[in-house]
Structure formats: structure tokens, C-alpha cells
Amino acid sequence: MNRSHTIQPLVLGIESSCDETGVGIVRGTTLLTNTVSSSMDEHVRFGGVIPEIASRAHLDAFVPTLQEALHEAGVTLDDIDAIAVTSGPGLAGALMVGVCAAKALSVATGKPLYAINHLVAHVGVGLLDGAGGAAGGTGGLSGGRLPENLGALLVSGGHTEILRIRSITDDVEMLGSTIDDAAGEAYDKVARLLGLGYPGGPAIDKLAKQGNAKAIRFPRGLSQPKYMGTAEEPGPHRYDWSFSGLKTAVARCVEQFEARGEDVPVADIAAAFQEAVVDVITSKAVLACRENGITDLLLGGGVAANSRLRELTGQRCAAAGITLHVPPLSLCTDNGAMVAALGSQLIMAGIAPSGVTFAPDSSLPVTTVSV
């Protein structure tokens, strides 16, 4: 790699961990293009992502998506300094498609290849110019520098985690996570119970605005004293979440209305369910921040598009003196730009490339930033 390019490397990022085929190109911390092809419509009739369908869709979409990204960025493969690819976590077959494509491009072009962590990439995207501005405040993550006390709340269909980021390239700590369903997964399952279709997040968010969130009180998982403990003696799940019991509570609620021959108050249930999810997510995230000295929090992942989650996170962060950063919605969901952004950070930090001998890891721990 030309040494002059390491200051502002031109990086091609490839994302294929679930049902989005993403190719992004960044120069340093400047986003040139973020091209995404989604196979979501192919999964609707199944009510969720089917791994085999997603993998085949990646095969079909990769070359056209790559070509479109290069065209939009006005560059060629010869211009690219390095390639970055999601190596995990994610769906095994879907990851394999992206990793194999990235390896083929690396071998064919001679460009160095970086295998990176999908979850940390959600944080890295906030470093792109204009992508990490503070919500309701000033400043942001963009410009290539992280605040000293940064945390990340990642909420998506596959993940719900609170992280502490000491270094985006080599020091990421998991403070808490879901022990069963992710928040987005719970939305999809509850939407199916309510007959709202897939994906469930947007449908519930929209319908909840018409309902009364206080009409029904649903449980907040792992919030009892035996799980929470105290700051001096933390319980076993002080910063963790559980949404499987909430899903079951919604199912029992629907069954009770039907057993009595009453109309199911779908809007009220949607509003109450959503309030239970965002209440426990935000309360535990802010608690983790306060007890771990985190003063800046980045909200990312597909569920970051949820209006109530954004609203309540903003309110509770402001009350706790925490600066909230929320990337644009197009950069919250899975995309290649976030992969390229993290790859660029690794290059600028002098991290060696991964080579082509690594294998995708569907359960790659968040503490492993690059392979």
C-alpha cells in the first residue's frame, strides 16, 4: 500500500452478515458511497430471515452492488487501497458469501484484506464525517477521533448490547447483552402474534402511536433486585436484557382477550409492548453508562430507527448528562460503509491486514475487533 494513502486510505467495505448485501467506499473518514441491496422482500412470507435464501440473494446481488458502488464513488478497483469485510458475527452462510467475495477480490487485485467485527463496525460508522453528530447537542464522533469515555448501545434484529469503547481498533468491552431474544427479534415475533406481518419493528412503531402504552403493564425482564443487585454488589444480570418472557406475556394477553370473546386491542398492546422494550433498554443502558464513567453514547443498529427508542434514549441521556450520538438512519442498519469505516481506522492505526487464511465466525466475540 502506498504510504501516502495510509493517511486517508481508500477502503472498500463488504457486508453480508444477514439479508443486506452492502458495499461501501470511504476515503479516510469521508463517505464516498453506501450501496445496499436487501433481500427482505424475499423473507416476508416466512415471517423472518431464512438463511439459505439470504445466502443465495447475496450471490446474486454482490457483483451488481459492487459495480454500482464503484460507479457512484467514481473509482476503480485499481484505485482501492484495501478491502474490509465482515467476518462475524452473523449468519454462517451469508458471511461465507461476503468473505469469499472479499478474498477473491484481494487475491485478484493484490489489495490487503481486513476481516472485521460487524458489531464494532456499527460504532466505527460514527467516525465518518457528519455521521456521528450529537443528538440534540453539538459535536460528534466524526473526524476520526473518539471521545475519551465512549459507550455504544447496539439494538438490532440479532443483537442488543451495551459496550465500552476504549479504542475502536483494539479495546472494546461488553458490559451487557441480551441473554435470549434480541430486541428486533422480539418485535418480529410480537408483530406476528398481532397479525402485523414482517418486519415487525416499523409496523409496531407506527401502530403504537395510536395506542395507550399505559393500558397494559408488560414485564421488564431481568429488572428484579435478584438480577440487578447494587452498584457495590452487582447482580448477575445488572446490565443484561431478556425479551423472551415479554413475548410470552404478549401471547398470553392476546389469548385472554380472545378467550373472553373480546376484540384484541392491537394498538394498545403494540404501544405497551414497545414501551416495555424501550424502557428496560434505556434504563439499563444509562445505568451502565453512569456506573462505568461513560459520558458519550452512540446508538446504532436497525432498531435505532425506532422513534420511541430514539426519543426515550435522548431524554434519559440528557437527564444523566450523557451526550447521545445517533448516525443517520441509512448508516444504522447493516451496510458496507460501516465496514469500510472500521477498516480505514485499522489501517490508520497501523494494524496489519488479516490475509486470506481466516474463516468467517458466526459467533465472533465483540472483543475481537479484527481477525
mmCIF file of C-alpha atoms in Angstrom:
data_model
loop_
_atom_site.group_PDB
_atom_site.id
_atom_site.type_symbol
_atom_site.label_atom_id
_atom_site.label_comp_id
_atom_site.label_asym_id
_atom_site.label_seq_id
_atom_site.Cartn_x
_atom_site.Cartn_y
_atom_site.Cartn_z
ATOM 1 C CA MET A 1 0.000 0.000 0.000
ATOM 2 C CA ASN A 2 1.287 3.463 -0.900
ATOM 3 C CA ARG A 3 2.371 5.104 2.373
ATOM 4 C CA SER A 4 0.780 8.413 1.385
ATOM 5 C CA HIS A 5 -2.562 6.631 1.198
ATOM 6 C CA THR A 6 -2.391 5.356 4.783
ATOM 7 C CA ILE A 7 -3.217 8.876 5.991
ATOM 8 C CA GLN A 8 -6.516 8.853 4.089
ATOM 9 C CA PRO A 9 -6.838 5.269 2.787
ATOM 10 C CA LEU A 10 -9.426 4.450 0.130
ATOM 11 C CA VAL A 11 -11.207 1.412 1.549
ATOM 12 C CA LEU A 12 -13.838 -0.879 0.041
ATOM 13 C CA GLY A 13 -16.147 -2.422 2.664
ATOM 14 C CA ILE A 14 -18.268 -5.557 2.174
ATOM 15 C CA GLU A 15 -21.161 -6.538 4.464
ATOM 16 C CA SER A 16 -23.221 -9.746 4.164
ATOM 17 C CA SER A 17 -23.955 -10.854 7.738
ATOM 18 C CA CYS A 18 -27.748 -11.093 7.323
ATOM 19 C CA ASP A 19 -30.094 -10.052 4.499
ATOM 20 C CA GLU A 20 -28.384 -6.879 3.276
ATOM 21 C CA THR A 21 -25.655 -7.036 0.647
ATOM 22 C CA GLY A 22 -23.703 -3.874 1.382
ATOM 23 C CA VAL A 23 -20.733 -2.333 -0.406
ATOM 24 C CA GLY A 24 -19.360 0.960 0.898
ATOM 25 C CA ILE A 25 -16.339 3.030 -0.041
ATOM 26 C CA VAL A 26 -14.672 5.575 2.228
ATOM 27 C CA ARG A 27 -11.573 7.723 1.965
ATOM 28 C CA GLY A 28 -10.214 8.136 5.466
ATOM 29 C CA THR A 29 -13.304 9.356 7.302
ATOM 30 C CA THR A 30 -15.133 10.618 4.207
ATOM 31 C CA LEU A 31 -18.010 8.518 2.883
ATOM 32 C CA LEU A 32 -17.988 8.215 -0.910
ATOM 33 C CA THR A 33 -20.793 5.709 -1.352
ATOM 34 C CA ASN A 34 -23.029 3.390 0.631
ATOM 35 C CA THR A 35 -24.743 0.916 -1.701
ATOM 36 C CA VAL A 36 -27.111 -1.676 -0.246
ATOM 37 C CA SER A 37 -29.204 -4.435 -1.810
ATOM 38 C CA SER A 38 -31.703 -6.036 0.555
ATOM 39 C CA SER A 39 -33.421 -9.399 0.191
ATOM 40 C CA MET A 40 -36.024 -8.529 2.849
ATOM 41 C CA ASP A 41 -38.954 -8.858 0.445
ATOM 42 C CA GLU A 42 -37.993 -12.491 -0.180
ATOM 43 C CA HIS A 43 -38.354 -13.289 3.540
ATOM 44 C CA VAL A 44 -41.699 -11.580 4.199
ATOM 45 C CA ARG A 45 -43.877 -14.642 3.579
ATOM 46 C CA PHE A 46 -41.808 -16.635 6.083
ATOM 47 C CA GLY A 47 -42.051 -14.002 8.819
ATOM 48 C CA GLY A 48 -38.281 -13.827 9.287
ATOM 49 C CA VAL A 49 -34.918 -14.196 7.577
ATOM 50 C CA ILE A 50 -34.309 -17.614 6.008
ATOM 51 C CA PRO A 51 -30.507 -18.160 5.975
ATOM 52 C CA GLU A 52 -30.420 -20.166 2.726
ATOM 53 C CA ILE A 53 -32.482 -17.564 0.880
ATOM 54 C CA ALA A 54 -30.283 -14.774 2.244
ATOM 55 C CA SER A 55 -27.111 -16.549 1.131
ATOM 56 C CA ARG A 56 -28.398 -17.081 -2.406
ATOM 57 C CA ALA A 57 -29.538 -13.468 -2.584
ATOM 58 C CA HIS A 58 -26.014 -12.327 -1.640
ATOM 59 C CA LEU A 59 -24.617 -14.399 -4.505
ATOM 60 C CA ASP A 60 -26.980 -12.752 -6.967
ATOM 61 C CA ALA A 61 -26.553 -9.227 -5.651
ATOM 62 C CA PHE A 62 -22.840 -8.933 -4.926
ATOM 63 C CA VAL A 63 -21.389 -8.146 -8.361
ATOM 64 C CA PRO A 64 -24.118 -5.626 -9.352
ATOM 65 C CA THR A 65 -23.852 -3.943 -5.926
ATOM 66 C CA LEU A 66 -20.057 -3.745 -6.225
ATOM 67 C CA GLN A 67 -20.283 -2.275 -9.710
ATOM 68 C CA GLU A 68 -22.846 0.298 -8.604
ATOM 69 C CA ALA A 69 -20.712 1.315 -5.620
ATOM 70 C CA LEU A 70 -17.580 1.802 -7.722
ATOM 71 C CA HIS A 71 -19.574 3.837 -10.241
ATOM 72 C CA GLU A 72 -21.140 6.059 -7.572
ATOM 73 C CA ALA A 73 -17.770 6.665 -5.918
ATOM 74 C CA GLY A 74 -16.082 7.362 -9.256
ATOM 75 C CA VAL A 75 -13.240 4.941 -8.567
ATOM 76 C CA THR A 76 -11.955 1.633 -9.889
ATOM 77 C CA LEU A 77 -10.661 -1.445 -8.094
ATOM 78 C CA ASP A 78 -7.148 -0.326 -9.023
ATOM 79 C CA ASP A 79 -7.701 2.863 -7.011
ATOM 80 C CA ILE A 80 -8.688 0.977 -3.862
ATOM 81 C CA ASP A 81 -6.003 0.789 -1.151
ATOM 82 C CA ALA A 82 -7.557 -2.007 0.918
ATOM 83 C CA ILE A 83 -10.617 -4.213 1.291
ATOM 84 C CA ALA A 84 -12.532 -4.801 4.528
ATOM 85 C CA VAL A 85 -15.171 -7.476 5.072
ATOM 86 C CA THR A 86 -17.477 -8.558 7.877
ATOM 87 C CA SER A 87 -16.130 -11.869 9.186
ATOM 88 C CA GLY A 88 -18.674 -12.172 12.031
ATOM 89 C CA PRO A 89 -20.911 -12.358 13.874
ATOM 90 C CA GLY A 90 -23.862 -13.211 11.640
ATOM 91 C CA LEU A 91 -25.458 -15.996 9.623
ATOM 92 C CA ALA A 92 -22.782 -18.532 8.689
ATOM 93 C CA GLY A 93 -23.808 -18.993 5.052
ATOM 94 C CA ALA A 94 -24.359 -15.293 4.457
ATOM 95 C CA LEU A 95 -20.982 -14.434 5.970
ATOM 96 C CA MET A 96 -19.323 -17.041 3.777
ATOM 97 C CA VAL A 97 -20.535 -15.333 0.590
ATOM 98 C CA GLY A 98 -19.124 -11.949 1.561
ATOM 99 C CA VAL A 99 -15.857 -13.365 2.882
ATOM 100 C CA CYS A 100 -15.270 -15.473 -0.232
ATOM 101 C CA ALA A 101 -16.022 -12.491 -2.473
ATOM 102 C CA ALA A 102 -13.614 -10.300 -0.492
ATOM 103 C CA LYS A 103 -10.878 -12.938 -0.618
ATOM 104 C CA ALA A 104 -11.330 -13.319 -4.376
ATOM 105 C CA LEU A 105 -11.051 -9.558 -4.876
ATOM 106 C CA SER A 106 -7.986 -9.402 -2.621
ATOM 107 C CA VAL A 107 -6.190 -12.186 -4.495
ATOM 108 C CA ALA A 108 -7.175 -10.813 -7.918
ATOM 109 C CA THR A 109 -6.140 -7.222 -7.169
ATOM 110 C CA GLY A 110 -3.323 -7.741 -4.684
ATOM 111 C CA LYS A 111 -5.032 -5.421 -2.207
ATOM 112 C CA PRO A 112 -4.653 -6.093 1.549
ATOM 113 C CA LEU A 113 -7.715 -7.596 3.240
ATOM 114 C CA TYR A 114 -9.080 -6.804 6.714
ATOM 115 C CA ALA A 115 -11.564 -9.167 8.405
ATOM 116 C CA ILE A 116 -13.550 -7.097 10.871
ATOM 117 C CA ASN A 117 -16.223 -7.403 13.552
ATOM 118 C CA HIS A 118 -19.748 -6.484 12.453
ATOM 119 C CA LEU A 119 -20.724 -5.061 15.860
ATOM 120 C CA VAL A 120 -17.686 -2.826 16.234
ATOM 121 C CA ALA A 121 -18.312 -1.593 12.691
ATOM 122 C CA HIS A 122 -21.644 -0.180 13.903
ATOM 123 C CA VAL A 123 -19.555 2.066 16.164
ATOM 124 C CA GLY A 124 -16.944 2.813 13.512
ATOM 125 C CA VAL A 125 -19.545 4.284 11.206
ATOM 126 C CA GLY A 126 -19.996 7.134 13.689
ATOM 127 C CA LEU A 127 -16.476 8.304 12.850
ATOM 128 C CA LEU A 128 -17.423 9.166 9.283
ATOM 129 C CA ASP A 129 -17.649 12.912 8.687
ATOM 130 C CA GLY A 130 -21.153 14.069 9.552
ATOM 131 C CA ALA A 131 -22.286 10.614 10.697
ATOM 132 C CA GLY A 132 -21.824 10.831 14.439
ATOM 133 C CA GLY A 133 -23.269 14.174 15.374
ATOM 134 C CA ALA A 134 -24.715 14.570 18.815
ATOM 135 C CA ALA A 135 -28.483 14.229 19.005
ATOM 136 C CA GLY A 136 -29.832 17.478 20.330
ATOM 137 C CA GLY A 137 -26.341 18.775 21.023
ATOM 138 C CA THR A 138 -23.102 19.834 19.393
ATOM 139 C CA GLY A 139 -20.062 17.930 18.300
ATOM 140 C CA GLY A 140 -19.887 14.253 17.414
ATOM 141 C CA LEU A 141 -17.693 11.275 16.740
ATOM 142 C CA SER A 142 -16.793 12.295 13.189
ATOM 143 C CA GLY A 143 -13.341 13.479 12.245
ATOM 144 C CA GLY A 144 -11.629 10.253 13.240
ATOM 145 C CA ARG A 145 -11.398 10.856 16.995
ATOM 146 C CA LEU A 146 -13.388 9.157 19.709
ATOM 147 C CA PRO A 147 -14.488 10.791 22.947
ATOM 148 C CA GLU A 148 -12.456 9.536 25.904
ATOM 149 C CA ASN A 149 -15.406 7.880 27.650
ATOM 150 C CA LEU A 150 -17.471 6.359 24.847
ATOM 151 C CA GLY A 151 -20.121 3.673 25.040
ATOM 152 C CA ALA A 152 -22.271 2.119 22.350
ATOM 153 C CA LEU A 153 -25.835 0.841 22.572
ATOM 154 C CA LEU A 154 -26.434 -1.529 19.665
ATOM 155 C CA VAL A 155 -30.034 -2.630 19.112
ATOM 156 C CA SER A 156 -30.962 -4.771 16.116
ATOM 157 C CA GLY A 157 -32.712 -7.923 14.986
ATOM 158 C CA GLY A 158 -29.789 -10.069 16.068
ATOM 159 C CA HIS A 159 -28.064 -8.084 18.794
ATOM 160 C CA THR A 160 -28.775 -5.963 21.857
ATOM 161 C CA GLU A 161 -25.596 -4.880 23.649
ATOM 162 C CA ILE A 162 -24.066 -2.084 25.662
ATOM 163 C CA LEU A 163 -20.335 -1.674 25.008
ATOM 164 C CA ARG A 164 -17.491 0.406 26.370
ATOM 165 C CA ILE A 165 -15.117 1.605 23.638
ATOM 166 C CA ARG A 166 -11.650 2.492 24.885
ATOM 167 C CA SER A 167 -10.133 2.048 21.427
ATOM 168 C CA ILE A 168 -12.091 1.379 18.251
ATOM 169 C CA THR A 169 -9.210 -0.721 16.896
ATOM 170 C CA ASP A 170 -8.227 -2.920 19.822
ATOM 171 C CA ASP A 171 -10.095 -2.325 23.094
ATOM 172 C CA VAL A 172 -13.848 -2.989 23.136
ATOM 173 C CA GLU A 173 -15.570 -4.339 26.250
ATOM 174 C CA MET A 174 -19.010 -5.923 26.531
ATOM 175 C CA LEU A 175 -20.833 -4.533 29.568
ATOM 176 C CA GLY A 176 -24.201 -6.183 28.976
ATOM 177 C CA SER A 177 -26.257 -8.011 26.361
ATOM 178 C CA THR A 178 -29.492 -9.894 25.822
ATOM 179 C CA ILE A 179 -29.466 -13.433 27.189
ATOM 180 C CA ASP A 180 -32.112 -14.655 24.725
ATOM 181 C CA ASP A 181 -34.035 -12.765 22.023
ATOM 182 C CA ALA A 182 -32.626 -9.548 20.638
ATOM 183 C CA ALA A 183 -34.969 -6.550 20.729
ATOM 184 C CA GLY A 184 -35.587 -6.615 16.983
ATOM 185 C CA GLU A 185 -36.325 -10.325 17.125
ATOM 186 C CA ALA A 186 -38.893 -9.688 19.849
ATOM 187 C CA TYR A 187 -40.545 -7.033 17.683
ATOM 188 C CA ASP A 188 -40.844 -9.501 14.794
ATOM 189 C CA LYS A 189 -42.319 -12.249 16.977
ATOM 190 C CA VAL A 190 -44.841 -9.940 18.644
ATOM 191 C CA ALA A 191 -45.838 -8.448 15.290
ATOM 192 C CA ARG A 192 -46.601 -11.968 14.107
ATOM 193 C CA LEU A 193 -48.781 -12.544 17.200
ATOM 194 C CA LEU A 194 -50.677 -9.339 16.429
ATOM 195 C CA GLY A 195 -51.061 -10.106 12.736
ATOM 196 C CA LEU A 196 -48.908 -7.163 11.652
ATOM 197 C CA GLY A 197 -46.540 -9.008 9.310
ATOM 198 C CA TYR A 198 -42.782 -8.750 8.797
ATOM 199 C CA PRO A 199 -40.634 -6.823 9.525
ATOM 200 C CA GLY A 200 -42.289 -6.124 12.852
ATOM 201 C CA GLY A 201 -40.337 -3.085 14.029
ATOM 202 C CA PRO A 202 -41.741 -0.425 11.677
ATOM 203 C CA ALA A 203 -45.293 -1.841 11.934
ATOM 204 C CA ILE A 204 -45.347 -1.806 15.746
ATOM 205 C CA ASP A 205 -43.686 1.603 15.930
ATOM 206 C CA LYS A 206 -46.352 3.075 13.649
ATOM 207 C CA LEU A 207 -49.305 1.391 15.337
ATOM 208 C CA ALA A 208 -48.048 2.210 18.841
ATOM 209 C CA LYS A 209 -48.626 5.906 18.161
ATOM 210 C CA GLN A 210 -52.368 5.135 18.066
ATOM 211 C CA GLY A 211 -52.396 3.110 21.288
ATOM 212 C CA ASN A 212 -52.195 3.711 25.020
ATOM 213 C CA ALA A 213 -48.870 2.485 26.383
ATOM 214 C CA LYS A 214 -50.273 2.544 29.929
ATOM 215 C CA ALA A 215 -53.307 0.378 29.133
ATOM 216 C CA ILE A 216 -51.352 -2.818 29.888
ATOM 217 C CA ARG A 217 -48.276 -3.324 32.044
ATOM 218 C CA PHE A 218 -45.901 -5.832 30.500
ATOM 219 C CA PRO A 219 -42.847 -7.191 32.380
ATOM 220 C CA ARG A 220 -39.376 -5.648 32.182
ATOM 221 C CA GLY A 221 -37.058 -8.644 32.038
ATOM 222 C CA LEU A 222 -34.119 -9.027 34.447
ATOM 223 C CA SER A 223 -35.088 -5.883 36.353
ATOM 224 C CA GLN A 224 -35.851 -7.587 39.677
ATOM 225 C CA PRO A 225 -33.452 -6.971 42.607
ATOM 226 C CA LYS A 226 -32.053 -10.522 42.463
ATOM 227 C CA TYR A 227 -30.777 -9.833 38.936
ATOM 228 C CA MET A 228 -29.851 -6.172 39.398
ATOM 229 C CA GLY A 229 -28.093 -6.201 42.768
ATOM 230 C CA THR A 230 -26.485 -2.895 43.709
ATOM 231 C CA ALA A 231 -23.603 -0.785 42.437
ATOM 232 C CA GLU A 232 -21.461 -2.160 45.292
ATOM 233 C CA GLU A 233 -22.608 -5.767 44.783
ATOM 234 C CA PRO A 234 -23.880 -6.090 41.189
ATOM 235 C CA GLY A 235 -26.335 -8.863 40.432
ATOM 236 C CA PRO A 236 -25.658 -11.490 37.745
ATOM 237 C CA HIS A 237 -27.546 -9.540 35.048
ATOM 238 C CA ARG A 238 -27.290 -5.906 36.132
ATOM 239 C CA TYR A 239 -26.720 -4.635 32.570
ATOM 240 C CA ASP A 240 -28.307 -7.547 30.680
ATOM 241 C CA TRP A 241 -31.691 -7.870 28.969
ATOM 242 C CA SER A 242 -34.228 -10.626 28.376
ATOM 243 C CA PHE A 243 -37.146 -10.329 25.965
ATOM 244 C CA SER A 244 -38.430 -13.913 25.703
ATOM 245 C CA GLY A 245 -40.668 -13.522 28.771
ATOM 246 C CA LEU A 246 -42.114 -10.302 27.367
ATOM 247 C CA LYS A 247 -43.014 -12.083 24.140
ATOM 248 C CA THR A 248 -44.760 -14.802 26.141
ATOM 249 C CA ALA A 249 -46.644 -12.192 28.193
ATOM 250 C CA VAL A 250 -47.964 -10.604 24.991
ATOM 251 C CA ALA A 251 -49.077 -14.024 23.721
ATOM 252 C CA ARG A 252 -50.947 -14.749 26.965
ATOM 253 C CA CYS A 253 -52.561 -11.306 26.840
ATOM 254 C CA VAL A 254 -53.868 -11.885 23.317
ATOM 255 C CA GLU A 255 -55.149 -15.331 24.293
ATOM 256 C CA GLN A 256 -57.056 -13.899 27.254
ATOM 257 C CA PHE A 257 -58.875 -11.329 25.143
ATOM 258 C CA GLU A 258 -59.760 -14.000 22.567
ATOM 259 C CA ALA A 259 -60.921 -16.458 25.267
ATOM 260 C CA ARG A 260 -63.333 -13.832 26.583
ATOM 261 C CA GLY A 261 -64.632 -13.218 23.080
ATOM 262 C CA GLU A 262 -63.412 -9.617 23.159
ATOM 263 C CA ASP A 263 -61.717 -7.659 20.407
ATOM 264 C CA VAL A 264 -57.952 -7.646 20.852
ATOM 265 C CA PRO A 265 -56.788 -4.025 21.441
ATOM 266 C CA VAL A 266 -53.905 -4.354 18.997
ATOM 267 C CA ALA A 267 -52.795 -0.714 19.147
ATOM 268 C CA ASP A 268 -52.726 -0.692 22.965
ATOM 269 C CA ILE A 269 -50.800 -3.964 23.080
ATOM 270 C CA ALA A 270 -48.318 -2.661 20.491
ATOM 271 C CA ALA A 271 -47.806 0.551 22.479
ATOM 272 C CA ALA A 272 -47.458 -1.249 25.813
ATOM 273 C CA PHE A 273 -45.076 -3.823 24.362
ATOM 274 C CA GLN A 274 -42.914 -1.148 22.764
ATOM 275 C CA GLU A 275 -42.816 0.853 25.983
ATOM 276 C CA ALA A 276 -41.677 -2.231 27.907
ATOM 277 C CA VAL A 277 -38.846 -2.807 25.413
ATOM 278 C CA VAL A 278 -37.533 0.744 25.218
ATOM 279 C CA ASP A 279 -37.998 1.372 28.948
ATOM 280 C CA VAL A 280 -35.795 -1.507 30.022
ATOM 281 C CA ILE A 281 -33.247 -0.963 27.227
ATOM 282 C CA THR A 282 -32.727 2.701 28.012
ATOM 283 C CA SER A 283 -32.810 2.397 31.798
ATOM 284 C CA LYS A 284 -30.166 -0.326 31.846
ATOM 285 C CA ALA A 285 -28.025 1.366 29.196
ATOM 286 C CA VAL A 286 -27.974 4.651 31.081
ATOM 287 C CA LEU A 287 -27.260 2.795 34.334
ATOM 288 C CA ALA A 288 -24.284 1.064 32.704
ATOM 289 C CA CYS A 289 -23.019 4.403 31.422
ATOM 290 C CA ARG A 290 -23.331 6.150 34.790
ATOM 291 C CA GLU A 291 -21.643 3.352 36.713
ATOM 292 C CA ASN A 292 -18.789 2.973 34.223
ATOM 293 C CA GLY A 293 -17.924 6.610 33.644
ATOM 294 C CA ILE A 294 -19.324 6.733 30.104
ATOM 295 C CA THR A 295 -20.151 10.306 29.070
ATOM 296 C CA ASP A 296 -20.841 9.800 25.339
ATOM 297 C CA LEU A 297 -23.160 7.127 23.960
ATOM 298 C CA LEU A 298 -23.622 6.057 20.348
ATOM 299 C CA LEU A 299 -26.963 4.458 19.442
ATOM 300 C CA GLY A 300 -26.748 2.095 16.476
ATOM 301 C CA GLY A 301 -28.302 -0.952 14.827
ATOM 302 C CA GLY A 302 -31.503 -1.331 12.844
ATOM 303 C CA VAL A 303 -33.813 -0.760 15.827
ATOM 304 C CA ALA A 304 -32.181 2.664 16.279
ATOM 305 C CA ALA A 305 -34.718 3.722 13.626
ATOM 306 C CA ASN A 306 -37.486 3.225 16.212
ATOM 307 C CA SER A 307 -38.936 6.618 17.077
ATOM 308 C CA ARG A 308 -39.759 5.818 20.714
ATOM 309 C CA LEU A 309 -36.321 4.303 21.358
ATOM 310 C CA ARG A 310 -34.612 7.397 19.964
ATOM 311 C CA GLU A 311 -36.900 9.673 21.962
ATOM 312 C CA LEU A 312 -36.543 7.950 25.332
ATOM 313 C CA THR A 313 -32.800 7.340 24.928
ATOM 314 C CA GLY A 314 -32.360 11.034 24.220
ATOM 315 C CA GLN A 315 -34.431 12.064 27.239
ATOM 316 C CA ARG A 316 -32.677 9.742 29.679
ATOM 317 C CA CYS A 317 -29.201 10.522 28.377
ATOM 318 C CA ALA A 318 -29.874 14.241 28.693
ATOM 319 C CA ALA A 319 -31.114 13.799 32.267
ATOM 320 C CA ALA A 320 -27.959 11.841 33.139
ATOM 321 C CA GLY A 321 -25.586 14.305 31.469
ATOM 322 C CA ILE A 322 -24.668 11.842 28.719
ATOM 323 C CA THR A 323 -24.159 13.091 25.154
ATOM 324 C CA LEU A 324 -26.069 10.903 22.705
ATOM 325 C CA HIS A 325 -24.808 10.336 19.172
ATOM 326 C CA VAL A 326 -27.075 8.814 16.518
ATOM 327 C CA PRO A 327 -25.816 8.197 12.957
ATOM 328 C CA PRO A 328 -28.207 8.817 10.046
ATOM 329 C CA LEU A 329 -30.791 6.058 9.672
ATOM 330 C CA SER A 330 -29.162 4.750 6.479
ATOM 331 C CA LEU A 331 -25.980 4.090 8.465
ATOM 332 C CA CYS A 332 -27.692 2.492 11.477
ATOM 333 C CA THR A 333 -28.854 -0.586 9.573
ATOM 334 C CA ASP A 334 -26.316 -3.100 8.211
ATOM 335 C CA ASN A 335 -24.226 -1.574 5.413
ATOM 336 C CA GLY A 336 -20.838 -1.701 3.747
ATOM 337 C CA ALA A 337 -19.931 1.857 4.727
ATOM 338 C CA MET A 338 -19.562 0.894 8.374
ATOM 339 C CA VAL A 339 -17.263 -1.969 7.402
ATOM 340 C CA ALA A 340 -15.123 0.330 5.269
ATOM 341 C CA ALA A 341 -15.085 2.928 8.052
ATOM 342 C CA LEU A 342 -13.701 0.460 10.601
ATOM 343 C CA GLY A 343 -11.242 -0.882 8.033
ATOM 344 C CA SER A 344 -9.975 2.645 7.488
ATOM 345 C CA GLN A 345 -9.472 3.100 11.232
ATOM 346 C CA LEU A 346 -7.460 -0.132 11.421
ATOM 347 C CA ILE A 347 -5.223 0.963 8.548
ATOM 348 C CA MET A 348 -4.636 4.426 10.011
ATOM 349 C CA ALA A 349 -3.753 2.792 13.352
ATOM 350 C CA GLY A 350 -1.109 0.647 11.665
ATOM 351 C CA ILE A 351 -2.915 -2.664 12.244
ATOM 352 C CA ALA A 352 -1.659 -5.446 9.961
ATOM 353 C CA PRO A 353 -4.104 -6.921 7.413
ATOM 354 C CA SER A 354 -5.757 -10.280 8.052
ATOM 355 C CA GLY A 355 -4.583 -12.074 4.926
ATOM 356 C CA VAL A 356 -6.818 -14.665 3.266
ATOM 357 C CA THR A 357 -6.490 -17.666 5.576
ATOM 358 C CA PHE A 358 -9.158 -16.631 8.118
ATOM 359 C CA ALA A 359 -12.605 -18.208 8.244
ATOM 360 C CA PRO A 360 -15.912 -16.448 8.939
ATOM 361 C CA ASP A 361 -17.071 -16.809 12.544
ATOM 362 C CA SER A 362 -20.835 -16.589 13.140
ATOM 363 C CA SER A 363 -20.270 -16.080 16.883
ATOM 364 C CA LEU A 364 -17.237 -13.777 16.736
ATOM 365 C CA PRO A 365 -16.982 -12.021 20.158
ATOM 366 C CA VAL A 366 -17.221 -8.258 20.190
ATOM 367 C CA THR A 367 -13.846 -8.064 21.939
ATOM 368 C CA THR A 368 -12.219 -9.278 18.694
ATOM 369 C CA VAL A 369 -12.215 -6.155 16.516
ATOM 370 C CA SER A 370 -10.300 -7.690 13.624
ATOM 371 C CA VAL A 371 -9.179 -11.226 12.870
#
